[in-house]
Coordinates of C-alpha atoms in Angstrom, one line a residue:
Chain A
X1 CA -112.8 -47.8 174.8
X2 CA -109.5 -46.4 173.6
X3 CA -110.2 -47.3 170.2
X4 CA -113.4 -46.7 168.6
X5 CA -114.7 -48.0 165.2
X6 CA -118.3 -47.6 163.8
X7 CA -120.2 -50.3 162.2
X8 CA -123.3 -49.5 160.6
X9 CA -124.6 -52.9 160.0
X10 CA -128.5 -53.0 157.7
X11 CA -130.5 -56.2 158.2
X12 CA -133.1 -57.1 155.4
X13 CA -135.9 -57.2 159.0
X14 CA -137.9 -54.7 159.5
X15 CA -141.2 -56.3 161.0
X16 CA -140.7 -59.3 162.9
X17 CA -139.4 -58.1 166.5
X18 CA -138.5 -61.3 167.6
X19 CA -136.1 -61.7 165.2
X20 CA -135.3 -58.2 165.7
X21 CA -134.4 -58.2 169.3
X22 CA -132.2 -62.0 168.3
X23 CA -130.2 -60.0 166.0
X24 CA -129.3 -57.3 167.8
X25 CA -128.8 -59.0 171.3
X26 CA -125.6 -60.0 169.2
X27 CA -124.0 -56.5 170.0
X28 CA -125.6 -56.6 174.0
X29 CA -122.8 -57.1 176.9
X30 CA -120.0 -57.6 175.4
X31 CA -116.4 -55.6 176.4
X32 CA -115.1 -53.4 173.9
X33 CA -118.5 -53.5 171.6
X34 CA -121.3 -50.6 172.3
X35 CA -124.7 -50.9 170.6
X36 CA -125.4 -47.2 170.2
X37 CA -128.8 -47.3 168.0
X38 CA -130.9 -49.4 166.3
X39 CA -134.2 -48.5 163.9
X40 CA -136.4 -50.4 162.4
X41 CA -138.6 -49.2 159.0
X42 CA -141.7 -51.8 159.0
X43 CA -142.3 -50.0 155.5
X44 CA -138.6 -50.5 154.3
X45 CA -138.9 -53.8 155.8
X46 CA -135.0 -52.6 157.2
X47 CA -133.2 -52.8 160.6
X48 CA -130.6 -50.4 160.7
X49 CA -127.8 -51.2 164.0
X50 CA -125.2 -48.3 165.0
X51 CA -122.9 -49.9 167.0
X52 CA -118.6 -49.1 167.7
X53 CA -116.6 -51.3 169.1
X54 CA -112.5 -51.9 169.0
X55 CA -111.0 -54.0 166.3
X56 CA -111.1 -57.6 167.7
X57 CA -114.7 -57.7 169.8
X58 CA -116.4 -55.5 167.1
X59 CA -115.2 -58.1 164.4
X60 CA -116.5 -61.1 166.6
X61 CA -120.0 -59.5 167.3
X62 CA -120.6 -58.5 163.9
X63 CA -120.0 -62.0 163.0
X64 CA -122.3 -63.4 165.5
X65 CA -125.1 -61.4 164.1
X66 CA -124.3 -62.1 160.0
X67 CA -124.9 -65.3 161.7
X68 CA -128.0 -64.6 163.3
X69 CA -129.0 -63.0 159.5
X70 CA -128.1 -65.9 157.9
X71 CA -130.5 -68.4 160.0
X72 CA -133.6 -66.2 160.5
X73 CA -134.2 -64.2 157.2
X74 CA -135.3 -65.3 154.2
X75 CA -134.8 -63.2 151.1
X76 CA -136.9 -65.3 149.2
X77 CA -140.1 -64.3 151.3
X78 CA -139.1 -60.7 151.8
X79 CA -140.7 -57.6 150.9
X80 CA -140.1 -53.9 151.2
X81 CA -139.6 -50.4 149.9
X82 CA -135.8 -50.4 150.3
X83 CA -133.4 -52.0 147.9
X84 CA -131.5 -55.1 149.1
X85 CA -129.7 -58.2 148.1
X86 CA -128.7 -60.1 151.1
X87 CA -130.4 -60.9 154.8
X88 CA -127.4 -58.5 155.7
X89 CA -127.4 -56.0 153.4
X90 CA -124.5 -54.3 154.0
X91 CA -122.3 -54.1 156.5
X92 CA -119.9 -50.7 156.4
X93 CA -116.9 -50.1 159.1
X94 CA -115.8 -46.0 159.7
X95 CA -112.8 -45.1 161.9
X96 CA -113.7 -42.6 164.5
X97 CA -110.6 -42.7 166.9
X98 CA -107.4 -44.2 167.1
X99 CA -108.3 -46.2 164.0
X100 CA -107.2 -45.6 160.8
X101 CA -109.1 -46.5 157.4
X102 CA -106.5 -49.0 156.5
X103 CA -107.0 -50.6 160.1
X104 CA -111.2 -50.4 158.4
X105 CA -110.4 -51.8 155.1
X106 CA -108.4 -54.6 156.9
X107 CA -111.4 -55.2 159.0
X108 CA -113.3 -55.4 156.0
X109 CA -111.5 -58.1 154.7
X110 CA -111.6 -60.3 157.4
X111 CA -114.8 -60.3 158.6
X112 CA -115.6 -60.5 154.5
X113 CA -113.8 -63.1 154.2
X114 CA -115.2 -65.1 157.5
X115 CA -118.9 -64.6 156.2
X116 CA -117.3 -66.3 153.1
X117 CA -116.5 -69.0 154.5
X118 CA -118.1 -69.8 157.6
X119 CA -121.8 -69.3 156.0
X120 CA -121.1 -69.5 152.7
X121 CA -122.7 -66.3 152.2
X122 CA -120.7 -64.6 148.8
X123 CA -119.5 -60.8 150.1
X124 CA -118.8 -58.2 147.6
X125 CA -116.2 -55.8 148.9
X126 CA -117.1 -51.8 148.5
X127 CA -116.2 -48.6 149.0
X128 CA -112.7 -48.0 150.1
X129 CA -112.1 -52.1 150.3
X130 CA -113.5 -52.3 146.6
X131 CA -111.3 -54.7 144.4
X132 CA -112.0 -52.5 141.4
X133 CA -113.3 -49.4 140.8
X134 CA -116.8 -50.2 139.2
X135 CA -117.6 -52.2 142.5
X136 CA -116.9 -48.8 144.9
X137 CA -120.4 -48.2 144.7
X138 CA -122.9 -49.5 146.8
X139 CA -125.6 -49.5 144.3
X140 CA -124.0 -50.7 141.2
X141 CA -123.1 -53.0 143.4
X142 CA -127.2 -54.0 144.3
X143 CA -128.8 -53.3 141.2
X144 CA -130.5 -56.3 140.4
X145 CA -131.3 -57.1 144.0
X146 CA -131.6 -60.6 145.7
X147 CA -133.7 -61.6 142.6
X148 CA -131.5 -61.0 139.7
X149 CA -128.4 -61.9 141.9
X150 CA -128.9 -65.7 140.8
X151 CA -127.6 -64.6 137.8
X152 CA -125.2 -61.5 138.0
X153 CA -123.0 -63.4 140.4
X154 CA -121.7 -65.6 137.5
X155 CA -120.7 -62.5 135.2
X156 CA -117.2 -62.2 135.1
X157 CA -117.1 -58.3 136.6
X158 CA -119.2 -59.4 139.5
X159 CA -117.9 -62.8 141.0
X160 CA -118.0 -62.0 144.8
X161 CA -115.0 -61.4 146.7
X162 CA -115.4 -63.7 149.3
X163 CA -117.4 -66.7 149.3
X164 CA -118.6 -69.4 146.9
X165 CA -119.5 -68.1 143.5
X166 CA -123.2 -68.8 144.2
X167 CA -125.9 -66.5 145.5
X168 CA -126.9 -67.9 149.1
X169 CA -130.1 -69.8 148.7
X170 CA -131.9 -67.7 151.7
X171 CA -129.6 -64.6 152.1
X172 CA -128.1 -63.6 149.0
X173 CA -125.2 -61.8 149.0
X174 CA -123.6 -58.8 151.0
X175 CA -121.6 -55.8 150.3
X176 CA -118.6 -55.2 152.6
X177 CA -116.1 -51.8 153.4
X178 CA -114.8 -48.9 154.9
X179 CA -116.1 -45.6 154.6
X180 CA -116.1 -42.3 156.0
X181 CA -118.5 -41.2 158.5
X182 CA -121.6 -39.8 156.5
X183 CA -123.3 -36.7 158.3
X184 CA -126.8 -35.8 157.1
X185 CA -126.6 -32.1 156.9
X186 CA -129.6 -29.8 155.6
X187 CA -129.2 -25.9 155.2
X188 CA -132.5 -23.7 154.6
X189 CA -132.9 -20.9 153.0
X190 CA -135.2 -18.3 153.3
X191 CA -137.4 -18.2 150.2
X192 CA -139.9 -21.2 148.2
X193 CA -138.1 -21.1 145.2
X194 CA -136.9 -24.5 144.9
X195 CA -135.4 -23.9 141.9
X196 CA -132.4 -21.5 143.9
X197 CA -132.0 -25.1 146.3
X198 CA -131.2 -27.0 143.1
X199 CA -129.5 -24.6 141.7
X200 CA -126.9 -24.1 144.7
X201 CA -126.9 -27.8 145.3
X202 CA -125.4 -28.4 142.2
X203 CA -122.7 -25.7 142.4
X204 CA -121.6 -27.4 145.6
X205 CA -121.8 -31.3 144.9
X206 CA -118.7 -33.2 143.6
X207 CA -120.7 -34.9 140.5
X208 CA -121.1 -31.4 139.3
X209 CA -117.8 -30.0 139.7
X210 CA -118.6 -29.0 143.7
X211 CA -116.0 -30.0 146.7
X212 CA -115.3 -33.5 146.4
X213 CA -117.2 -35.1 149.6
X214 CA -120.5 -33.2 148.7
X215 CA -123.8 -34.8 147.5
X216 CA -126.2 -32.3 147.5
X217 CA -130.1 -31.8 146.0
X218 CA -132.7 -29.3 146.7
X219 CA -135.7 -30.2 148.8
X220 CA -139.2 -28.3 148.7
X221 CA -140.3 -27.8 152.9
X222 CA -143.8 -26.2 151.9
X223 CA -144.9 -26.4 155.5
X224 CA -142.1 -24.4 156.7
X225 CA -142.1 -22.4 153.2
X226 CA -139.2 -22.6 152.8
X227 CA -136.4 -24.8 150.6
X228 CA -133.2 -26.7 151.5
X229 CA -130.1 -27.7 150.3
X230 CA -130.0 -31.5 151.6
X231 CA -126.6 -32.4 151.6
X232 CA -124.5 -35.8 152.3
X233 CA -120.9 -35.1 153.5
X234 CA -119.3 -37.9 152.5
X235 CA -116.2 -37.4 154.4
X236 CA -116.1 -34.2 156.8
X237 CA -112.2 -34.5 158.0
X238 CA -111.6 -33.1 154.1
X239 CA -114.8 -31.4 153.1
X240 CA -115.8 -29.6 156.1
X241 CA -119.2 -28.5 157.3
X242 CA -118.4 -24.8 157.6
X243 CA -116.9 -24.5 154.4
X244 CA -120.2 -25.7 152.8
X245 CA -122.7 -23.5 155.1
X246 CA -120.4 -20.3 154.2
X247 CA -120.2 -21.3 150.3
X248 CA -124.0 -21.9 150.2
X249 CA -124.4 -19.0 151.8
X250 CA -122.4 -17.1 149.2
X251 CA -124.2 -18.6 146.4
X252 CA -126.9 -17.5 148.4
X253 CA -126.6 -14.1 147.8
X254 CA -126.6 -13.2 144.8
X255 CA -130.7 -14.2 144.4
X256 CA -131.1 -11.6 148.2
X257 CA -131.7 -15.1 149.9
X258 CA -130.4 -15.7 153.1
X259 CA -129.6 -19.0 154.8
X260 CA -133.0 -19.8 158.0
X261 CA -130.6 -22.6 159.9
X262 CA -129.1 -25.7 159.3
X263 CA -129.8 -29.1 160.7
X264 CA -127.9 -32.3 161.3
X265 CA -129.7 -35.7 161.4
X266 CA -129.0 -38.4 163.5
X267 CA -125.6 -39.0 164.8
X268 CA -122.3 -36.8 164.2
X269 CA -118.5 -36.9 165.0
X270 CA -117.7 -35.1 167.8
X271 CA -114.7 -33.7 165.7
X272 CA -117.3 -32.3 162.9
X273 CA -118.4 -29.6 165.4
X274 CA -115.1 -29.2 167.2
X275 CA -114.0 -28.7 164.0
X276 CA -116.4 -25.9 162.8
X277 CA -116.1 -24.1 166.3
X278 CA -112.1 -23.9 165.7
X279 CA -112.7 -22.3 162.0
X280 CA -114.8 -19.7 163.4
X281 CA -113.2 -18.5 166.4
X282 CA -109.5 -18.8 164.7
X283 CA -108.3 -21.7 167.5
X284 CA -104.5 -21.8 167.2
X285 CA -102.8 -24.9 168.5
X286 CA -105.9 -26.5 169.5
X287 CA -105.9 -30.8 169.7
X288 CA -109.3 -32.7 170.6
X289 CA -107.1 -34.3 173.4
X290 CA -107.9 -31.1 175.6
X291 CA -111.7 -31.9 175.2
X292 CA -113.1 -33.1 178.1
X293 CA -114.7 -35.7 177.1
X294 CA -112.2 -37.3 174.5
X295 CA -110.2 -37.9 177.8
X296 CA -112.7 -39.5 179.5
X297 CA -113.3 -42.1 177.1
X298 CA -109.6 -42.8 176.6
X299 CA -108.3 -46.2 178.7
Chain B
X1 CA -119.7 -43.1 183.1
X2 CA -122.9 -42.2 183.1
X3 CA -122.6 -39.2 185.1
X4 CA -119.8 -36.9 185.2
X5 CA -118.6 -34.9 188.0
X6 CA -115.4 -33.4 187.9
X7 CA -112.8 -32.5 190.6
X8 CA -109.6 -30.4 190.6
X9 CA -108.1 -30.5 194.0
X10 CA -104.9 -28.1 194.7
X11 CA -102.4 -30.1 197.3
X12 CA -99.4 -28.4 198.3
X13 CA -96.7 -30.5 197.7
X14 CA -94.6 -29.7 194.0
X15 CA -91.5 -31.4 194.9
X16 CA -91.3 -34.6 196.1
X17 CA -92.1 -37.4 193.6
X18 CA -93.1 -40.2 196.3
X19 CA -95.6 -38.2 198.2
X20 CA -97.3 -36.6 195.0
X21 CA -97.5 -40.5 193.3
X22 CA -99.0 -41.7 197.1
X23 CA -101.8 -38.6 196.7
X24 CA -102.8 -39.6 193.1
X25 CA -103.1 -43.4 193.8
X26 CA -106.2 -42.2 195.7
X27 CA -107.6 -41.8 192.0
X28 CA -106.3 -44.5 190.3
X29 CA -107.9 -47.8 189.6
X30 CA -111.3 -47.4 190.6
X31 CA -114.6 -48.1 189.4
X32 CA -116.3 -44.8 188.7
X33 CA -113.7 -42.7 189.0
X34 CA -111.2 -41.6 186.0
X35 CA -107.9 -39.4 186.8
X36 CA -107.5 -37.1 183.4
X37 CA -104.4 -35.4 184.3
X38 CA -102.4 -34.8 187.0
X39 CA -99.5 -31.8 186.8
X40 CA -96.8 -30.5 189.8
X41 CA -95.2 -27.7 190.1
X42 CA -91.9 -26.8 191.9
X43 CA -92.0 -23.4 192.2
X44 CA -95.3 -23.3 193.2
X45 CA -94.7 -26.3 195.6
X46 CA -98.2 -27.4 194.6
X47 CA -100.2 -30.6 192.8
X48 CA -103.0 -29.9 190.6
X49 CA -105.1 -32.9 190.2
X50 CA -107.7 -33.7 187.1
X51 CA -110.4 -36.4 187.9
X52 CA -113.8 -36.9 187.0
X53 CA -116.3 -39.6 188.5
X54 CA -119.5 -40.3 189.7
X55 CA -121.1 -38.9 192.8
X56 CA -120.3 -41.3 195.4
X57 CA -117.0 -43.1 194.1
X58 CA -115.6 -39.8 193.5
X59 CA -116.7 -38.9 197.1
X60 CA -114.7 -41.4 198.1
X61 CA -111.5 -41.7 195.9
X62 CA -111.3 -37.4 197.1
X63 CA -111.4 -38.3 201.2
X64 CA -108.8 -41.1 200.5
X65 CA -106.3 -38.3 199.1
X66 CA -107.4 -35.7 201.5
X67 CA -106.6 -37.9 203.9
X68 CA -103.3 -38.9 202.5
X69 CA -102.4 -35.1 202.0
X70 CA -103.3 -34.9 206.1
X71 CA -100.8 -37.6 207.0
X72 CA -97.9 -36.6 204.2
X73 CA -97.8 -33.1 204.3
X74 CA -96.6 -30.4 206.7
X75 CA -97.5 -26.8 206.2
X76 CA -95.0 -26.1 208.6
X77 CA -92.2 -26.9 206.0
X78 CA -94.0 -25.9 202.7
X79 CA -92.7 -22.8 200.9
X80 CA -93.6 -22.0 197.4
X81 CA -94.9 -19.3 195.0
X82 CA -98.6 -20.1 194.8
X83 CA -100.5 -19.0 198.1
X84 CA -101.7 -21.9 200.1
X85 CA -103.6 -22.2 203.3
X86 CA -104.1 -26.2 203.7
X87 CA -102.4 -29.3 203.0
X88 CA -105.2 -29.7 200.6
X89 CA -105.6 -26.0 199.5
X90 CA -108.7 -25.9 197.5
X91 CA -111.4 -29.0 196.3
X92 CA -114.0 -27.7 193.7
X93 CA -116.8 -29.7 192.5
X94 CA -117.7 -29.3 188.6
X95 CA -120.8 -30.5 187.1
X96 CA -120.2 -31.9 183.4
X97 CA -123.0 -34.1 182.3
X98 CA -126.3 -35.5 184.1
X99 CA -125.3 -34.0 187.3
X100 CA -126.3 -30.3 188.4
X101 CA -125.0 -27.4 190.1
X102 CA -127.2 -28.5 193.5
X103 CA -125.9 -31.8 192.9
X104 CA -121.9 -30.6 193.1
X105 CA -123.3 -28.1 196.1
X106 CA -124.5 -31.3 198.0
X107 CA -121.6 -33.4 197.3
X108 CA -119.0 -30.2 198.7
X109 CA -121.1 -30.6 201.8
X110 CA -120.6 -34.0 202.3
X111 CA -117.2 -34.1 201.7
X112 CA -116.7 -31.2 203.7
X113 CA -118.6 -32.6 206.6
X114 CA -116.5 -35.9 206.2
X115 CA -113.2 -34.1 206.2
X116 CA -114.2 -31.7 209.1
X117 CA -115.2 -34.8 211.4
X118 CA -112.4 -37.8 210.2
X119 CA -109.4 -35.5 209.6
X120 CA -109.9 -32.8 212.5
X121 CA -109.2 -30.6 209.5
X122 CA -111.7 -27.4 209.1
X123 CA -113.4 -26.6 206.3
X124 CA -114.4 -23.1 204.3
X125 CA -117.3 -24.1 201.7
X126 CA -117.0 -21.8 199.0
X127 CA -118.2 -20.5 195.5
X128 CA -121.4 -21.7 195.3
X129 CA -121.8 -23.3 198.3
X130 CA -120.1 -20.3 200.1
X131 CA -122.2 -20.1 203.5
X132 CA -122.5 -16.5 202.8
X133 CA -121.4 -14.1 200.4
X134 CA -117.8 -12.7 202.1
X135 CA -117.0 -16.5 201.6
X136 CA -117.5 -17.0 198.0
X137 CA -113.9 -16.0 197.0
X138 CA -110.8 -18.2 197.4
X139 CA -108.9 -15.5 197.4
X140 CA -110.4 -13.8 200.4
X141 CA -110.8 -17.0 201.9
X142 CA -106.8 -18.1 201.7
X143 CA -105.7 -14.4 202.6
X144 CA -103.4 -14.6 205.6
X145 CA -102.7 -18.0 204.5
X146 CA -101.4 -20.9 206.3
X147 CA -99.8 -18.8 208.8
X148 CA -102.7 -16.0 209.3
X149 CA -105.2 -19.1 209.5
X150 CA -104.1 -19.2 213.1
X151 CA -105.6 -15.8 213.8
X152 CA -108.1 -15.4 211.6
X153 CA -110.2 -18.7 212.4
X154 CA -111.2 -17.1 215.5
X155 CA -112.4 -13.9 213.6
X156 CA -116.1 -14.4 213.8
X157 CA -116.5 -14.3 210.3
X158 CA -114.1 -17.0 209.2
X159 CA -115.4 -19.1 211.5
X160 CA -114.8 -22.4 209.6
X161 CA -118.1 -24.5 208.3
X162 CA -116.9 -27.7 209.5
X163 CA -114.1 -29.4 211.5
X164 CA -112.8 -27.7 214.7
X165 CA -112.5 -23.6 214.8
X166 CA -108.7 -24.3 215.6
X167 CA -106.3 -24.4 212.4
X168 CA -105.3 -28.3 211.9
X169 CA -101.3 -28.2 213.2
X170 CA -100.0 -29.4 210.1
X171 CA -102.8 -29.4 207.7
X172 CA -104.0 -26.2 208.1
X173 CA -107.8 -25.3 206.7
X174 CA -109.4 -25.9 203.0
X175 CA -111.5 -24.4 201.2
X176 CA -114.2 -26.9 199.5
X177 CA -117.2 -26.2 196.8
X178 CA -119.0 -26.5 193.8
X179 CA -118.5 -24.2 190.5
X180 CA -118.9 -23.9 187.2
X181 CA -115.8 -25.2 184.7
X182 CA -113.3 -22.4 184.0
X183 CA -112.2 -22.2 180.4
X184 CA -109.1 -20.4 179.5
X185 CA -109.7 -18.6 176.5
X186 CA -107.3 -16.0 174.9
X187 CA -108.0 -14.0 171.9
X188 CA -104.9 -12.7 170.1
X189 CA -105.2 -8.8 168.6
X190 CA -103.2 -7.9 165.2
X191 CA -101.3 -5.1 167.3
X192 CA -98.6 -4.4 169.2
X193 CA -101.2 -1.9 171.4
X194 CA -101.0 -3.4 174.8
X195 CA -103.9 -0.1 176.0
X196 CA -106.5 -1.7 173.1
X197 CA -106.2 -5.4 175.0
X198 CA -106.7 -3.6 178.0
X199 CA -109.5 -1.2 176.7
X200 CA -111.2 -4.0 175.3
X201 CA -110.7 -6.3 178.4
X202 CA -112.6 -3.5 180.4
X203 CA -115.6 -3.6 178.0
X204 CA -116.2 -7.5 178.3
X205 CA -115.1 -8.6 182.0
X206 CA -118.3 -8.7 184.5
X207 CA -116.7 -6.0 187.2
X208 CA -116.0 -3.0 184.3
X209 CA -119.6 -3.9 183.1
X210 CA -118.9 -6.5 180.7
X211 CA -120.7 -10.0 180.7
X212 CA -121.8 -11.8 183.9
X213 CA -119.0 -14.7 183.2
X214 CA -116.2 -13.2 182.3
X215 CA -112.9 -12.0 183.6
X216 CA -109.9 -10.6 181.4
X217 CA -107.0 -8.5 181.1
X218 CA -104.5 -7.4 178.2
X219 CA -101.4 -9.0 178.4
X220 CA -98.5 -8.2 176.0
X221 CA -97.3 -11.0 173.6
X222 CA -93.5 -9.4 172.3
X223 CA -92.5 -12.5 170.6
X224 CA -95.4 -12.6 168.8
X225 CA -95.2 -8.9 168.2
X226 CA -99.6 -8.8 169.0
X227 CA -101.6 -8.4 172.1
X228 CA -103.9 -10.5 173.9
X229 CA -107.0 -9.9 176.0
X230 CA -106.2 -13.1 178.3
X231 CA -109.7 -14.3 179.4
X232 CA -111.5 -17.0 182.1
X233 CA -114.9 -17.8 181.4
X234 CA -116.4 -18.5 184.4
X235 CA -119.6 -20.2 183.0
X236 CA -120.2 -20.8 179.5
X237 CA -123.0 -22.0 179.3
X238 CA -124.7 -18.7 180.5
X239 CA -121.5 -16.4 178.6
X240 CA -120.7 -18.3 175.6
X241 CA -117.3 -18.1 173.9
X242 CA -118.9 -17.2 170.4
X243 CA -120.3 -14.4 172.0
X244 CA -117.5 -13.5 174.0
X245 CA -115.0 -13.5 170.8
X246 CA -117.9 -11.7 168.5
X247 CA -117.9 -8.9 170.8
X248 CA -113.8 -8.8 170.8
X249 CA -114.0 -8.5 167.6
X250 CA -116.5 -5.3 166.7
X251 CA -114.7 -4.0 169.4
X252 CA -111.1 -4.1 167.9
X253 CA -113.0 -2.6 164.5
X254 CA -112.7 0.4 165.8
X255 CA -109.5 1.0 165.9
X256 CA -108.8 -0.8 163.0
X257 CA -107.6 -4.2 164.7
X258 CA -108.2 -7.4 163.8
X259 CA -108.4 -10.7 165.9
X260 CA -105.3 -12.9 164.8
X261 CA -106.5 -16.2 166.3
X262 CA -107.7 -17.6 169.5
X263 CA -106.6 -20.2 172.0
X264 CA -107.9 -22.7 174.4
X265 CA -105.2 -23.2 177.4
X266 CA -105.8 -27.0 178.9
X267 CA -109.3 -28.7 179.0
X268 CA -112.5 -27.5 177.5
X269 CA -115.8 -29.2 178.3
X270 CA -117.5 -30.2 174.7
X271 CA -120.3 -28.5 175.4
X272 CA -118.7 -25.3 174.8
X273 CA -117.4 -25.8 170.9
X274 CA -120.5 -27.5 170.1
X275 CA -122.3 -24.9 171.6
X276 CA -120.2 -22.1 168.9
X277 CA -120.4 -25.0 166.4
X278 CA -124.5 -24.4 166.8
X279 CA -124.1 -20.2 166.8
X280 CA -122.6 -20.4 163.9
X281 CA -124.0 -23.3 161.7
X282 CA -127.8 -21.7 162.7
X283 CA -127.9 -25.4 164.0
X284 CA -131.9 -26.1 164.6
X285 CA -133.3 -28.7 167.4
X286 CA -129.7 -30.2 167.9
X287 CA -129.1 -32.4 170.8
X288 CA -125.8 -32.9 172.3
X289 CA -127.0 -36.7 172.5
X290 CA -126.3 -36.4 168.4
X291 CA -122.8 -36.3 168.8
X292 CA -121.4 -39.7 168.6
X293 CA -118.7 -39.7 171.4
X294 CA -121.9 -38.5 174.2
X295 CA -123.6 -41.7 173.1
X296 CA -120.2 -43.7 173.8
X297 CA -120.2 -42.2 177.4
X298 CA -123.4 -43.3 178.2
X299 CA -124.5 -46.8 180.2

């Protein structure tokens, strides 16, 4: 796969493994497309597929399984903890190699416009393939949810995109775009006072005045006893990991606390780390080509 | 590629364009074997070859260019810088991912075994699957080179491990085995004070002391008006380059230096940055199967 794009597809089914397994077999055998992940959350009633692919065969087998959506979930009889307005929820495309995010907007578009027409299923663009700011954000976007989407579709600032100006009888509507990779990242510190996690998660978190792709909030771990900064970096190539971890630490300091580890969850660029290991041992000249394993995977 | 094993065979021949394309072909276009890289030298007179593959397709792409390098190339004629003692000078083994060190010992034999018996062309195993420990260095090995071979396979100790105990006519002998990947590694000094790389050089290389995994030097860089302790880290996963350049680093304090940077000369396997990545992030229960680009790898 020379190219490599990451679609984070979320399904509103989280129970029924039948339907499951139909779904997902969507992104099974196919050149140029390669299921990485999938979850289900029987509580969030959610099925959450990591898959990448290059341009073309991605775009075909995510289209295959809006389809899938479409024809097996019912909005109308479903029921969970998680937020959602559409029997795909929302459907988000990240460059990782050799793709750009205008190549992941454009993508955006066409498979947004596709669903529009081929299942008549209305698609709001989002994030970086918003039409307008007020519609970057994915929960703006929601609020209301499948039920009061019968209505909010006919208010002039949210008419869809794509797709008749109509909420889909069965599977709602569904938010469409580019993004960043996200990477879960959670530094703990060394005391219980959660009060010094908030604290420094503020001080680092774009909203209050922190590094732009930081969203941050302190978390109690009372098993552990200890507290941690549980961040969200919304966009590591600008706002890098180590330049959090050191500025946390800093903040750190000045209560005596000192940072216990960090922790990433779930998946992670390969160039996060390459990155981080480059800051810290000063690599001059360095290019991911001489990793070993970005060759390998080149065609 | 599920499994990847990695193999740099050394051919001597630098020069002419035809024979060197005829050797690589041997790698090209094959299921389960990828050729990364591929460079020549003149004044060395010698190939270096970059492939990775699975155990038995990679087996076999190797005899098909050993047995190439038999038929094309004639000692006899060869003159170049680099020392050489076969046709095919040197074939290591590398394990890189879901294959181990025992696994790239076995596979050294077998090819080994294979050239020995279809090419007539004897065989020192060496590094780690050295047949004992006078014949774990290439150097001591190759010494006498093409020339000496002619003597010294008769010497009771270099009795080769497979193939006839008569040097091949043309081909000469080759050393085959299984090590760990080399990474070149150089750490740049803010001085002009070639004795400080070289004190510092003595302090961290295995024979002066140092750590198990590492050899080094000081090497004056006049252009750049600094020093460098030039460094090959013979297994990182045992000596890690964190821990290597941390070291470097409280030594240079006392004299005052500073590192300038670092560099990385040709590949690295990810492993190792992820591994500093972790060191220095205080990463907790991370798994290399978290980085994205592993998971792509994978069938």
């Amino acid at each position: 796969m020379n190219q490599i794009i990451e679609c984070v597809p979320n399904f509103s089914e989280g129970r029924d493994r039948e339907k499951i397994e139909k779904i997902v077999d969507s992104f099974r055998g196919k050149k140029g497309v390669k299921l990485l992940d999938y979850s289900n959350d029987e509580n969030h009633n959610r099925l959450v597929v990591t898959v990448v692919g290059e341009y073309e065969p991605l775009k075909e087998a995510v289209l295959e399984s809006v389809g899938k959506a479409v024809e097996l979930i019912d909005l109308n009889k479903h029921e969970g903890q998680h937020p959602r307005m559409g029997a795909v929820d929302v459907i988000p495309f990240i460059p990782i190699k050799n793709a750009t995010m205008d190549d992941c907007i454009r993508l955006s578009k066409e498979v947004g416009e596709a669903i529009g027409n081929d299942y008549k299923f209305p698609v709001f663009l989002y994030e970086k393939s918003a039409s307008a700011p007020h519609r970057e954000n994915l929960a703006s976007i929601r609020k209301g949810e499948f039920e009061g989407m019968a209505e909010k579709i006919h208010e002039p600032e949210w008419h869809p995109d794509f797709g008749p100006e109509e909420r889909h009888p069965t599977a709602g509507t569904v938010a469409v775009g580019a993004r960043m990779p996200l990477v879960a990242y959670n530094i703990n510190l060394n005391t219980t006072r959660l009060d010094i996690a908030t604290n420094i998660s503020k001080k680092i978190r774009h909203i209050n005045g922190g590094f732009r792709f930081v969203k941050a909030m302190g978390v109690d771990l009372p098993d552990k006893g200890m507290v941690q900064v549980s961040i969200n970096m919304t966009d590591f190539t600008k706002t890098a990991l180590y330049r959090v971890f050191e500025t946390v630490r800093f903040e750190a300091k000045r209560w005596g606390v000192t940072i216990a580890g960090s922790e990433i969850i779930g998946l992670v660029p390969m160039a996060a780390l390459v990155d981080t290991a480059m800051y810290y041992l000063g690599l001059e000249d360095f290019s991911y080509s001489q990793v070993l394993e970005s060759r390998i995977m080149d065609e």
